[in-house]
Structure formats: C-alpha cells, structure tokens
CSV table of C-alpha atoms in Angstrom, one decimal:
chain,number,residue,atom,x,y,z
A,1,MET,CA,-31.9,0.1,-9.6
A,2,ALA,CA,-30.0,-1.9,-12.3
A,3,GLU,CA,-27.5,-4.5,-11.5
A,4,GLY,CA,-24.0,-3.0,-11.0
A,5,ASP,CA,-25.3,0.4,-10.0
A,6,ILE,CA,-23.2,2.0,-7.3
A,7,ASN,CA,-25.5,4.1,-5.1
A,8,VAL,CA,-23.7,4.8,-1.8
A,9,VAL,CA,-20.2,5.1,-0.4
A,10,ILE,CA,-20.0,2.8,2.7
A,11,ASP,CA,-17.0,4.3,4.4
A,12,THR,CA,-13.8,6.4,3.8
A,13,LEU,CA,-10.4,6.9,5.3
A,14,GLU,CA,-8.0,9.7,4.4
A,15,PHE,CA,-4.6,7.8,4.8
A,16,GLU,CA,-2.4,10.7,3.4
A,17,SER,CA,-3.3,14.4,3.5
A,18,THR,CA,-1.2,15.8,0.6
A,19,ASP,CA,0.1,15.1,-2.8
A,20,ILE,CA,-0.1,11.4,-3.7
A,21,THR,CA,-0.3,9.6,-7.0
A,22,GLU,CA,0.2,6.2,-8.5
A,23,LEU,CA,-1.6,3.9,-6.0
A,24,ASP,CA,-1.7,0.2,-5.8
A,25,MET,CA,-3.5,-1.9,-3.2
A,26,ILE,CA,-3.3,-5.6,-2.3
A,27,HIS,CA,-5.1,-8.0,0.2
A,28,VAL,CA,-2.7,-9.1,3.0
A,29,SER,CA,-4.8,-11.3,5.2
A,30,GLY,CA,-8.3,-11.4,6.6
A,31,ASP,CA,-9.5,-7.7,6.9
A,32,ILE,CA,-5.9,-6.3,6.2
A,33,TYR,CA,-4.9,-4.5,3.0
A,34,ALA,CA,-1.7,-2.8,2.0
A,35,ILE,CA,-1.5,0.4,-0.1
A,36,VAL,CA,1.6,1.5,-1.9
A,37,TYR,CA,1.9,4.9,-3.5
A,38,GLN,CA,4.1,7.8,-4.6
A,39,GLY,CA,3.7,10.3,-1.7
A,40,PRO,CA,4.8,13.8,-0.9
A,41,ASP,CA,8.2,14.7,-2.5
A,42,ASP,CA,7.8,11.7,-4.8
A,43,ASP,CA,8.9,9.3,-1.9
A,44,GLY,CA,7.7,5.7,-1.9
A,45,TRP,CA,5.2,4.7,0.9
A,46,ILE,CA,3.4,1.7,2.1
A,47,LYS,CA,0.5,1.7,4.6
A,48,THR,CA,-1.8,-0.9,5.9
A,49,VAL,CA,-5.5,-0.5,6.7
A,50,SER,CA,-8.4,-2.8,7.7
A,51,ILE,CA,-11.6,-3.2,5.7
A,52,ASP,CA,-14.2,-5.6,7.0
A,53,VAL,CA,-16.5,-7.7,4.8
A,54,ASP,CA,-19.3,-5.1,5.2
A,55,GLY,CA,-17.0,-2.4,3.7
A,56,ASP,CA,-16.3,-0.6,7.0
A,57,ILE,CA,-12.8,0.8,7.1
A,58,GLY,CA,-10.8,1.0,10.3
A,59,ALA,CA,-10.5,4.4,12.0
A,60,SER,CA,-6.8,4.9,11.2
A,61,VAL,CA,-3.8,3.5,9.4
A,62,ILE,CA,-2.4,0.3,11.1
A,63,ASP,CA,1.2,0.8,10.1
A,64,SER,CA,3.4,2.7,7.5
A,65,LEU,CA,6.9,2.6,6.1
A,66,GLU,CA,8.7,5.0,3.7
A,67,PHE,CA,10.5,2.5,1.5
A,68,ASP,CA,12.2,5.0,-0.8
A,69,GLY,CA,13.1,8.5,0.3
A,70,VAL,CA,14.4,9.8,-3.0
A,71,ARG,CA,11.9,9.1,-5.8
A,72,CYS,CA,9.3,6.4,-6.5
A,73,PHE,CA,7.2,6.3,-9.6
A,74,VAL,CA,4.4,3.8,-10.4
A,75,PRO,CA,4.9,1.4,-7.4
A,76,ARG,CA,3.2,-2.0,-7.8
A,77,ILE,CA,3.0,-4.6,-5.0
A,78,ILE,CA,2.6,-8.4,-5.2
A,79,HIS,CA,2.4,-11.1,-2.6
A,80,ILE,CA,5.4,-13.5,-2.8
A,81,TYR,CA,4.8,-16.1,0.0
A,82,GLY,CA,3.6,-16.0,3.7
A,83,SER,CA,4.3,-12.5,5.0
A,84,VAL,CA,6.7,-11.5,2.2
A,85,PHE,CA,5.6,-8.9,-0.4
A,86,ALA,CA,7.6,-7.3,-3.3
A,87,ILE,CA,7.3,-3.8,-4.6
A,88,ALA,CA,8.6,-2.8,-8.0
A,89,TYR,CA,8.9,0.8,-9.1
A,90,SER,CA,10.7,3.3,-11.2
A,91,GLY,CA,13.4,5.3,-9.4
A,92,PRO,CA,15.0,8.8,-9.8
A,93,ASP,CA,16.6,8.2,-13.2
A,94,TYR,CA,13.7,6.1,-14.4
A,95,ASP,CA,15.6,3.0,-13.5
A,96,GLY,CA,13.9,0.0,-12.1
A,97,PHE,CA,13.9,-1.2,-8.5
A,98,VAL,CA,12.4,-4.1,-6.6
A,99,ILE,CA,12.3,-4.5,-2.8
A,100,THR,CA,10.9,-7.1,-0.5
A,101,LEU,CA,9.4,-6.5,2.9
A,102,SER,CA,7.2,-8.3,5.4
A,103,ILE,CA,3.7,-7.5,6.5
A,104,SER,CA,2.2,-9.5,9.3
A,105,ALA,CA,-1.4,-10.8,9.2
A,106,ALA,CA,-2.2,-8.1,11.7
A,107,GLY,CA,-0.9,-5.4,9.3
A,108,ASP,CA,2.4,-4.7,11.0
A,109,ILE,CA,5.0,-3.8,8.4
A,110,GLY,CA,8.6,-4.9,9.0
A,111,ALA,CA,10.9,-2.1,10.2
A,112,ALA,CA,13.3,-2.7,7.4
A,113,ILE,CA,13.4,-3.8,3.8
A,114,ILE,CA,14.3,-7.5,3.5
A,115,ASP,CA,16.2,-7.1,0.2
A,116,SER,CA,16.5,-4.9,-2.8
A,117,LEU,CA,17.7,-4.9,-6.4
C-alpha cells in the first residue's frame, strides 16, 4: 500500500438523521469536537462528539443546541479563548451573523448564546 492510501473506515456516528448541509468541525479539548451545520428546515445547529486518538467515535452525541431557528447558511466555527467559540453564518436574507457560545472541555454546550451581532 502506498503512503497516504485510505483503506479502512475506523468508526462512524450518525449525528443527524435528515437533511443536513454545510458542515464545519473544530477541536474543543482532548477528545471533544464540535460540529456546526445547516440542519433540517435550514436551522443552525451545533453538536459535540468525542473521538479518541485511535479514531473511535463515542456512541452518541454529547450535547446539542439549535442556535438559529430561522435560517443558517454556511456556518463556520472558530475558537476564541478558553471555552468561548464564535459561529459566523449567512441568515435568512443572506445577511451576516456572528454568535458566541461556550463549550466546556467535557463537550457541554452552554444553554444560551453569549452574544450575537
């Protein structure tokens, strides 16, 4: 086998069962990762999962939050500092939004958006 060949899928997790597009993923801490995406009805979602160093994915989603219930296109997430993350995306009239929220090192997503613009 040549270097760089991908020959086996290690693990999988279906974290949403219908109609998602525009995904972005970021490392949170340790084995914890956050996924933002445009979900069913074009709503904006964030979910956390665990993936260990061997590629084994946790059996279920750790936490989730619907951060926009109207329309969310092309969400992108970045780490700001500590437990604070920012998500930028295009809204219902193709206008731009940015929100901040917290994600703990264990993958728990804060129950509310910290701020928005």
